[in-house]
PDB file of C-alpha atoms in Angstrom:
ATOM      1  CA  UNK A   1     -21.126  -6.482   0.971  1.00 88.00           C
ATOM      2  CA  UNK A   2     -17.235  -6.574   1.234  1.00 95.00           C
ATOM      3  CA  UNK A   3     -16.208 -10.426   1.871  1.00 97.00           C
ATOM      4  CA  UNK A   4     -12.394  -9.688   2.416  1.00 98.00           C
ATOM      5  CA  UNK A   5      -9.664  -7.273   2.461  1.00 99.00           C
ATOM      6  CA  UNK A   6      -6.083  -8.003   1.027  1.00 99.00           C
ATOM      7  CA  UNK A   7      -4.135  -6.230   3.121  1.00 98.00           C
ATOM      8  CA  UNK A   8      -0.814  -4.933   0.973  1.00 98.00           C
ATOM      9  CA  UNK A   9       2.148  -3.597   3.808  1.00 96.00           C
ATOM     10  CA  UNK A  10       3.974  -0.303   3.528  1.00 94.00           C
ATOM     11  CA  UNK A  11       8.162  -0.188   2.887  1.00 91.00           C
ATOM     12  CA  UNK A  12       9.541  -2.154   5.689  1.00 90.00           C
ATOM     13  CA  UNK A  13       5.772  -3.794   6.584  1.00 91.00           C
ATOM     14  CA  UNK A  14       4.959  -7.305   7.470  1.00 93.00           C
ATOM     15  CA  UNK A  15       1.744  -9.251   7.026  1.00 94.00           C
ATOM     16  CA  UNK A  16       0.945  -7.529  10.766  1.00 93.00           C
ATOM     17  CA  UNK A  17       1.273  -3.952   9.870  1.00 91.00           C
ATOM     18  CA  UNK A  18      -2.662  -3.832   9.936  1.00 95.00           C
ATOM     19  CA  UNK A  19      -3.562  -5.559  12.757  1.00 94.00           C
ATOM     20  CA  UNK A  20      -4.509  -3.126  14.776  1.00 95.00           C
ATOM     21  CA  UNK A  21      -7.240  -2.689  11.879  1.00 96.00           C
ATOM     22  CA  UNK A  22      -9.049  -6.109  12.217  1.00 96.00           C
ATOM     23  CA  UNK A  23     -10.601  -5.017  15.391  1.00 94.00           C
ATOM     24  CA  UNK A  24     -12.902  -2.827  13.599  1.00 97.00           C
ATOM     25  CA  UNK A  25     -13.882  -5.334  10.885  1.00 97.00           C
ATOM     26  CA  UNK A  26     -17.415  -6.039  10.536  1.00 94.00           C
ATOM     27  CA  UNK A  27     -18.013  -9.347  11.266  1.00 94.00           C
ATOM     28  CA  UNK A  28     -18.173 -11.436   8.453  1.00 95.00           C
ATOM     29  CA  UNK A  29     -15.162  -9.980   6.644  1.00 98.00           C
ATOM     30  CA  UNK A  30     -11.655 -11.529   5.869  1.00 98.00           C
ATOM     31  CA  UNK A  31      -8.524 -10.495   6.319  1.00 98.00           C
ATOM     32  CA  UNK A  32      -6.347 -11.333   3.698  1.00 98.00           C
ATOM     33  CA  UNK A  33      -2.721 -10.396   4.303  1.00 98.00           C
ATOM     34  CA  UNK A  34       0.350 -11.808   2.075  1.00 98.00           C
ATOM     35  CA  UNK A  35       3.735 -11.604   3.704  1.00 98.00           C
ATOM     36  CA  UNK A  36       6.801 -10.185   1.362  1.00 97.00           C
ATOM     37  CA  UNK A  37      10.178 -12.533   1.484  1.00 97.00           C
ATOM     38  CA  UNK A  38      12.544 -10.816   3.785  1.00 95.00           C
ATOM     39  CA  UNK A  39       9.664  -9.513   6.332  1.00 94.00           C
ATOM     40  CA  UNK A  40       8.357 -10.627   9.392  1.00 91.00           C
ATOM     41  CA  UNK A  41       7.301 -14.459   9.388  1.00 94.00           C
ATOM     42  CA  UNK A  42       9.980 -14.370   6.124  1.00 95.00           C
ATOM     43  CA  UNK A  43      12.786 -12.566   7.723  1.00 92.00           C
ATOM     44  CA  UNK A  44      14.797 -15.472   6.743  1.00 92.00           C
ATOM     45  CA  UNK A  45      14.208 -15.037   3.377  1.00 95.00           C
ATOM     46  CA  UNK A  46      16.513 -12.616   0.760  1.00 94.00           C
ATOM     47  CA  UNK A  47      13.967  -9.737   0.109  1.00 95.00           C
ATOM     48  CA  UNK A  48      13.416  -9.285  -3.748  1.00 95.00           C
ATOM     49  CA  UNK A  49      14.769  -6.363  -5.765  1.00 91.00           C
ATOM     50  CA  UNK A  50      12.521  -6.070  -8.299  1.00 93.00           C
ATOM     51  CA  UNK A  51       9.007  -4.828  -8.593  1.00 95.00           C
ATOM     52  CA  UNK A  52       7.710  -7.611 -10.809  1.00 95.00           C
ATOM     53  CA  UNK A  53       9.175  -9.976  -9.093  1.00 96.00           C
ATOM     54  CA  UNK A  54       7.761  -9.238  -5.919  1.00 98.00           C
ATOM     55  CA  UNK A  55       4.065  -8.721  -7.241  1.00 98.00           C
ATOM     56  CA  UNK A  56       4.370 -12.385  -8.589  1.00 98.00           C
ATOM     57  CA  UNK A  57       4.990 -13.097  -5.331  1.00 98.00           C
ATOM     58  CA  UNK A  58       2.232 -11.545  -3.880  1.00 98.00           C
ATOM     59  CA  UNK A  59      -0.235 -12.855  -6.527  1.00 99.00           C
ATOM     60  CA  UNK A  60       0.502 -16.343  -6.186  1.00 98.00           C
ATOM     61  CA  UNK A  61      -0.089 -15.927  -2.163  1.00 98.00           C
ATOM     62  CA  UNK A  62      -3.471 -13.841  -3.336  1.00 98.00           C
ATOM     63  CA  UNK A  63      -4.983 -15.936  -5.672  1.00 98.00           C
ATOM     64  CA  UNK A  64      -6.956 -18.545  -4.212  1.00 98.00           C
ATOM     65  CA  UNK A  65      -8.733 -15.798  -2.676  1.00 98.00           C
ATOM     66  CA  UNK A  66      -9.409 -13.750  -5.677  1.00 98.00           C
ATOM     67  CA  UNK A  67     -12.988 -14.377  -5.283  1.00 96.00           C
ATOM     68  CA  UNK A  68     -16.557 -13.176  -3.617  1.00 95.00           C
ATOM     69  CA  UNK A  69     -16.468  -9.463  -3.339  1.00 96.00           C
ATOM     70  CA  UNK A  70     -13.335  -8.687  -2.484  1.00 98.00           C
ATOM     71  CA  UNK A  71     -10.976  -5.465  -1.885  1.00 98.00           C
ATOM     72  CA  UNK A  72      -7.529  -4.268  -2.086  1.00 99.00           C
ATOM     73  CA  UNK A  73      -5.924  -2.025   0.182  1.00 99.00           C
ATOM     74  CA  UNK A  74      -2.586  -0.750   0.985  1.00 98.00           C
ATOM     75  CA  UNK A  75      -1.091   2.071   2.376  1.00 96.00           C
ATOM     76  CA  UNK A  76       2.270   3.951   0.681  1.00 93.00           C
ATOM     77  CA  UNK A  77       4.249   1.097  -0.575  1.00 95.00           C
ATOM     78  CA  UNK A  78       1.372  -1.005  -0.728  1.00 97.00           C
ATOM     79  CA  UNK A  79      -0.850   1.421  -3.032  1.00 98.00           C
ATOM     80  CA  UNK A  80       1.821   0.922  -5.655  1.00 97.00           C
ATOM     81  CA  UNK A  81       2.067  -2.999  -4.839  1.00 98.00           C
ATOM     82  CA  UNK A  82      -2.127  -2.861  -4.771  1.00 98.00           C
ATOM     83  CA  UNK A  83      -2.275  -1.266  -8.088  1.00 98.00           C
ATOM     84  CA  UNK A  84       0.015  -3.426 -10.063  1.00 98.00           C
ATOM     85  CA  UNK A  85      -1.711  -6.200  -8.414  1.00 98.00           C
ATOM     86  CA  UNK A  86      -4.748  -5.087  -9.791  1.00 98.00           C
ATOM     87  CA  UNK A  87      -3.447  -4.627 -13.070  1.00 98.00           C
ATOM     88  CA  UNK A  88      -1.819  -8.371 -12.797  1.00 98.00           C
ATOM     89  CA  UNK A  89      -5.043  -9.643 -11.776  1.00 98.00           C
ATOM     90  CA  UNK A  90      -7.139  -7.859 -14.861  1.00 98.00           C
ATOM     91  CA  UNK A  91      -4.307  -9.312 -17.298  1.00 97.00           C
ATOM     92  CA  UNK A  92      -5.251 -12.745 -16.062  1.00 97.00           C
ATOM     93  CA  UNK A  93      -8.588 -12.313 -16.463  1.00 96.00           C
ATOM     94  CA  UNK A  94      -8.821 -13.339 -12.794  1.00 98.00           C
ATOM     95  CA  UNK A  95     -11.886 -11.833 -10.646  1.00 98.00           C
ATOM     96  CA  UNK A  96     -11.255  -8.226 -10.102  1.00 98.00           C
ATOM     97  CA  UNK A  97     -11.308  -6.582  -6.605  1.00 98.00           C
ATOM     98  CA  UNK A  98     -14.486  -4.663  -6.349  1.00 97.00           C
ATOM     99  CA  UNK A  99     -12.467  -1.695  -5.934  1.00 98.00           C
ATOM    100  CA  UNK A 100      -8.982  -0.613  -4.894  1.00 98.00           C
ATOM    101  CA  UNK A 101      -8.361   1.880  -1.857  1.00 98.00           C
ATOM    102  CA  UNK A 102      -5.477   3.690  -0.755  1.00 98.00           C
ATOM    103  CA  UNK A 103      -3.790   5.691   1.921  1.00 97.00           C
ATOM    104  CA  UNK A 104      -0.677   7.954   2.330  1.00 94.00           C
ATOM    105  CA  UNK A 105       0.308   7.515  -1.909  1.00 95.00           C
ATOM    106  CA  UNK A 106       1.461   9.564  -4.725  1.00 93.00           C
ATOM    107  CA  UNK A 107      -0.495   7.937  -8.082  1.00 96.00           C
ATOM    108  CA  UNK A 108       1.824   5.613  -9.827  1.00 96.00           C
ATOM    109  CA  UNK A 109       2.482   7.924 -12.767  1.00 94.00           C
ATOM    110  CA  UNK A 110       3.661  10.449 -10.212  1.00 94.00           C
ATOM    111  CA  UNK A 111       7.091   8.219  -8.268  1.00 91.00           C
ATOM    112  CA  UNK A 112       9.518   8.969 -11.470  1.00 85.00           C
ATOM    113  CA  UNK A 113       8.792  12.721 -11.235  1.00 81.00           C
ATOM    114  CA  UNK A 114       9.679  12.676  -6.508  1.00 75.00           C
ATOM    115  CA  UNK A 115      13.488  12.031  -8.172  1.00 70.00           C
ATOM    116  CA  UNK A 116      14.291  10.584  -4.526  1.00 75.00           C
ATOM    117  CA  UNK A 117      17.086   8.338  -3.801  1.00 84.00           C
ATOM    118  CA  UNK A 118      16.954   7.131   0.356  1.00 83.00           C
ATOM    119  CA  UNK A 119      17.754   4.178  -0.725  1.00 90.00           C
ATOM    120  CA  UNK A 120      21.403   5.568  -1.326  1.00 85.00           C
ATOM    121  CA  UNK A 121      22.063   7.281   1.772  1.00 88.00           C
ATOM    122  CA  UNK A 122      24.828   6.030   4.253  1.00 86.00           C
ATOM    123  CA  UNK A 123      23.123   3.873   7.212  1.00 85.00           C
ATOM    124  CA  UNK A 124      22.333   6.594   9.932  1.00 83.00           C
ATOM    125  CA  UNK A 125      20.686   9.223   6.983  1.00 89.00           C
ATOM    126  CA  UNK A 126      18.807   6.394   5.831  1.00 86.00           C
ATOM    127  CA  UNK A 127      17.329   5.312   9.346  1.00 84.00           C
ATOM    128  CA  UNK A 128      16.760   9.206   9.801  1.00 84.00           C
ATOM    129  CA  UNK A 129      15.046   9.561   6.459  1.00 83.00           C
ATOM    130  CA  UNK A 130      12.559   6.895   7.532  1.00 83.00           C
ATOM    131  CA  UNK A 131      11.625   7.949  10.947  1.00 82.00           C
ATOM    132  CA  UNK A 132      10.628  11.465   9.223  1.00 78.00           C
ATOM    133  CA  UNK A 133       8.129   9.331   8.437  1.00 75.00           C
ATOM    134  CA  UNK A 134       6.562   8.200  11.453  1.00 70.00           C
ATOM    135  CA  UNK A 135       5.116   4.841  12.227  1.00 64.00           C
ATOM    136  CA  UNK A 136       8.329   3.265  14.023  1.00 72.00           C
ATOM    137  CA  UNK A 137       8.725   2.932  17.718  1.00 71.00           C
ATOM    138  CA  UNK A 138      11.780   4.691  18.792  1.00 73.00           C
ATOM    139  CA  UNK A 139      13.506   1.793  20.240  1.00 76.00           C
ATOM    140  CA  UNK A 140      14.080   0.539  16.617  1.00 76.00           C
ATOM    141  CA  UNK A 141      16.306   3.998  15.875  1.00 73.00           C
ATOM    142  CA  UNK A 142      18.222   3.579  19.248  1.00 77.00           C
ATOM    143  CA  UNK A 143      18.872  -0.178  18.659  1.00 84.00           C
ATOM    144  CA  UNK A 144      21.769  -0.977  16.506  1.00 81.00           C
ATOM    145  CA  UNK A 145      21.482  -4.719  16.347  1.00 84.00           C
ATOM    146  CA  UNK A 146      17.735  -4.554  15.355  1.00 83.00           C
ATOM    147  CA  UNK A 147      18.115  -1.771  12.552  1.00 83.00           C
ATOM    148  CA  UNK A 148      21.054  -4.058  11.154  1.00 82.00           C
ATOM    149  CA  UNK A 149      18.602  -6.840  10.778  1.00 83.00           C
ATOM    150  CA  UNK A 150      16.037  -4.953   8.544  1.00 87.00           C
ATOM    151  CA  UNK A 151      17.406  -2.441   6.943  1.00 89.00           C
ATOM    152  CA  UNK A 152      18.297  -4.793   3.776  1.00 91.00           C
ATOM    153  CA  UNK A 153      15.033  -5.628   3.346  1.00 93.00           C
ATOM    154  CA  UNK A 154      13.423  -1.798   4.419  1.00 90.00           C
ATOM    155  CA  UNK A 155      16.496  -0.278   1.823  1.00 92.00           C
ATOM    156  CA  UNK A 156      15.126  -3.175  -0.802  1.00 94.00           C
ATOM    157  CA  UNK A 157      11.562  -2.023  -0.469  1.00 94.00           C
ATOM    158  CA  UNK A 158      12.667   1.984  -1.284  1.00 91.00           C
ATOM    159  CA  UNK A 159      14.756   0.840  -4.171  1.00 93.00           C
ATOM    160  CA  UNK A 160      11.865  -0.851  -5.833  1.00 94.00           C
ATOM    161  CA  UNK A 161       9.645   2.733  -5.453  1.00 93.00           C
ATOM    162  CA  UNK A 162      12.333   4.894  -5.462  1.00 92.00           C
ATOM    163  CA  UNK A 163      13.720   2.803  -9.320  1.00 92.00           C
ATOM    164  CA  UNK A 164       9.621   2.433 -10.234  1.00 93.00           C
ATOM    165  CA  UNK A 165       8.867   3.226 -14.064  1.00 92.00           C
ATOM    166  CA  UNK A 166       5.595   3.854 -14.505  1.00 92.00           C
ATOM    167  CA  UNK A 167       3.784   2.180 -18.028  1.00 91.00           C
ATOM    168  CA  UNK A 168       1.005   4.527 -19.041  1.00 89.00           C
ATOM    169  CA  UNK A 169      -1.875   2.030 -18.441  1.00 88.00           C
ATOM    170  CA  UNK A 170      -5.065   3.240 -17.013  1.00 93.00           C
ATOM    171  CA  UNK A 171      -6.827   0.396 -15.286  1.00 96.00           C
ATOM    172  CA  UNK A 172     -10.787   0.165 -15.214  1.00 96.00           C
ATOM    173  CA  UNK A 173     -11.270  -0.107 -11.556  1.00 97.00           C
ATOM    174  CA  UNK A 174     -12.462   2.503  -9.195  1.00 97.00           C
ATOM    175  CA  UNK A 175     -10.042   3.508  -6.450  1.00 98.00           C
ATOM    176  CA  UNK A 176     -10.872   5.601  -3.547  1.00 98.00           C
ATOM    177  CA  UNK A 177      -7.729   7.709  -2.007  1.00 98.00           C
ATOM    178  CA  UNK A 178      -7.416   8.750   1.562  1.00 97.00           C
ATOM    179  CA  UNK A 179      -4.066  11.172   2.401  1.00 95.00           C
ATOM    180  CA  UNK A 180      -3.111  13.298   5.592  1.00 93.00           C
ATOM    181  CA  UNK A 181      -3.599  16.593   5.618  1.00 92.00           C
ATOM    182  CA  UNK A 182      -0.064  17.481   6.393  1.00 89.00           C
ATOM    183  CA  UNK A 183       1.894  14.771   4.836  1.00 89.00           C
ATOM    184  CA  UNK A 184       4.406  15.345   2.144  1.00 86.00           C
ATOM    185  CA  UNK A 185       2.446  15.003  -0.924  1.00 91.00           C
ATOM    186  CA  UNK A 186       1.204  17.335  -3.315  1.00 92.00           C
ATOM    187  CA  UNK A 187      -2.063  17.833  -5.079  1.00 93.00           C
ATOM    188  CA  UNK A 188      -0.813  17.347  -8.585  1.00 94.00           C
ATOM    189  CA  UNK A 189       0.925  14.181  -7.291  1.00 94.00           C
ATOM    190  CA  UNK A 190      -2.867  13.043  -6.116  1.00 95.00           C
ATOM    191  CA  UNK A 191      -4.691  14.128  -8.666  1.00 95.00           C
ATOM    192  CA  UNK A 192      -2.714  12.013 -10.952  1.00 96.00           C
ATOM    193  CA  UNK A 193      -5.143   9.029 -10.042  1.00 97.00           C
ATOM    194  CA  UNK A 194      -7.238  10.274 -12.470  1.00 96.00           C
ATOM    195  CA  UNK A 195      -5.014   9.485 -15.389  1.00 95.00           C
ATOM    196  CA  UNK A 196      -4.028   6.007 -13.395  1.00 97.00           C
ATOM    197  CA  UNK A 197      -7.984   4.806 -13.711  1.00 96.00           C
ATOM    198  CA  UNK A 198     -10.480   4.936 -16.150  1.00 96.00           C
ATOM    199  CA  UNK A 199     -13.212   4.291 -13.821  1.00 96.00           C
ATOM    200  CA  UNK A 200     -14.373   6.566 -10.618  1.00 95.00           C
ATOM    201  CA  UNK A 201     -11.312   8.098  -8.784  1.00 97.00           C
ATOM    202  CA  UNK A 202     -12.005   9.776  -5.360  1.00 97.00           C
ATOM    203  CA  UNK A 203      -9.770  11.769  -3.509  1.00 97.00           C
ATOM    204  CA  UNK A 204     -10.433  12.715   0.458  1.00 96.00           C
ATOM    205  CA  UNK A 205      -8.292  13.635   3.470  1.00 95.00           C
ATOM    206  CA  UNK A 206      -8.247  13.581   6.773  1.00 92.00           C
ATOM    207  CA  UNK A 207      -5.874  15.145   9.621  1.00 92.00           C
ATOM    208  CA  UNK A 208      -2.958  13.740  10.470  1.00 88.00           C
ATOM    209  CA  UNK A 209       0.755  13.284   8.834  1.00 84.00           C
ATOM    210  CA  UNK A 210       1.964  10.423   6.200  1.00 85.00           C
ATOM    211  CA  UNK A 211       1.115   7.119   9.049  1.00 84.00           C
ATOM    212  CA  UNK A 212      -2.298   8.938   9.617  1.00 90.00           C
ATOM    213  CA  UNK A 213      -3.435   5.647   9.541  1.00 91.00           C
ATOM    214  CA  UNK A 214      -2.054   4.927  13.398  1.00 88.00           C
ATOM    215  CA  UNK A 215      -5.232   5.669  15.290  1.00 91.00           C
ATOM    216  CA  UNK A 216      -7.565   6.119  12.836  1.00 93.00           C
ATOM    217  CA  UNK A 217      -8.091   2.808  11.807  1.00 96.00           C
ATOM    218  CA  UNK A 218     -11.540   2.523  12.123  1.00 96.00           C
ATOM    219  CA  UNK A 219     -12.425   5.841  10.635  1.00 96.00           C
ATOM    220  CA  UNK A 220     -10.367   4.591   7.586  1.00 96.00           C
ATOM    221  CA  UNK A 221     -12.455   1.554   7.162  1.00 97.00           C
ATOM    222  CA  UNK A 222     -15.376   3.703   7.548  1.00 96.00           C
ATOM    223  CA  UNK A 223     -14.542   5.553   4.762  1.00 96.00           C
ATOM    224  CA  UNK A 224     -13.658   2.206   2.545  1.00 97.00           C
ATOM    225  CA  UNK A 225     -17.503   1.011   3.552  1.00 96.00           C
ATOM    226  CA  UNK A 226     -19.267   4.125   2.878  1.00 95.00           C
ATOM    227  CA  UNK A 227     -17.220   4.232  -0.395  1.00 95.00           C
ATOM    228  CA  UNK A 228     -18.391   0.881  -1.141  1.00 95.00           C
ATOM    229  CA  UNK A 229     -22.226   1.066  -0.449  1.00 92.00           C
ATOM    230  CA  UNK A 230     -22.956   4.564  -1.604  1.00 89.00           C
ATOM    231  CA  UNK A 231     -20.996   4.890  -4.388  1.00 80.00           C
ATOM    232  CA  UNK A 232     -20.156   1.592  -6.057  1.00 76.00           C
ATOM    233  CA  UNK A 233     -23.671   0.724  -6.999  1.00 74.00           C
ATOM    234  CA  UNK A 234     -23.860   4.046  -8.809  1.00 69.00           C
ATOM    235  CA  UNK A 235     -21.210   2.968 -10.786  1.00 67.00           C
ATOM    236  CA  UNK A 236     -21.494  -0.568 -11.617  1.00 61.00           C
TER     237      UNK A 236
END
């Protein structure tokens, strides 16, 4: 059985990005969810620039749960942050997640090859950039005072992914990948999971654009169950 969850947020996320997820947790099962310097509860804090950086961040939030059967998921952002986790975690010889799942994500060897730069773009192509997206309420687009108080930290967040460089380092964990049928990501930039894990890799989608996710959470975290007591076993 899953004990926990660690919950990794998307560019611009906070710790609550997913709570509209916990509702649908069996009971029983923990969220864990780490909140990045410069978001939400941390808005007072500068947002870090760099990748490595912010994963020590998130590990030394994470570890005292690194325990128990455990998961990591994360959607966009957060599948890179959840993967480099994982590989932090293995590195330290720390209990391993059970598994690692994923939504809305290009594999980590793919980001170098997207060649995109948002991060770069003049305030009002920026802000239009992200709600292409979906996932943000329209009152954060028409409100000037609001975007000026996160786009440092949402701009820091797409320099880190859009500046990634990926280390050829297949990690021995499976990882189970969920994308949107009509979101902006192609199948050679999914099927580069394989090369990403050396374990069990499986790829699935469901309708819906890149924040898929809003509305289907609970089908989501039927999918993360199923994947975890009908396929796991047959791999450990």
């Amino acid at each position: 059985m899953i004990e926990k969850i660690i919950f990794l947020p998307y560019a611009g996320g906070s710790k609550y990005a997913y709570r509209s997820f916990l509702k649908f947790l069996p009971r029983g099962v923990k969220a864990v969810t780490p909140e990045l310097p410069g978001h939400g509860s941390k808005i007072d804090e500068a947002p870090l620039q760099s990748l490595e950086q912010l994963i020590l961040n998130v590990y030394e939030q994470v570890k005292l749960e690194l325990n128990g059967n455990y998961i990591i998921y994360g959607h966009s952002m957060g599948s890179l942050l959840g993967y480099l986790l994982a590989r932090l975690i293995l590195s330290k010889n720390d209990k391993p997640p059970v598994f690692l799942a994923f939504t809305g994500c290009r594999a980590p060897s793919m980001i170098e090859k997207r060649n995109r730069k948002l991060h770069l773009l003049d305030s009002e192509s920026f802000w239009n950039a992200i709600f292409d997206f979906g996932g943000l309420p329209v009152e954060i687009l028409e409100n000037e005072d609001l975007r000026g108080m996160i786009e440092v930290p949402f701009r820091a967040d797409f320099k880190m992914v859009e500046t990634y460089k990926h280390v050829a380092y297949p990690i021995d964990l499976p990882i189970l990948v969920i994308n949107g049928k009509s979101e902006n990501i192609t199948e050679e930039e999914v099927s580069g999971w394989h090369s990403d894990s050396s374990s069990t890799v499986v790829l699935k989608k469901i309708e819906g654009d890149h924040f898929f996710i809003v509305g289907q959470e609970k089908q989501i975290l039927e999918e993360i169950f199923f994947f975890h007591d009908n396929l796991i076993p047959s791999i450990q």
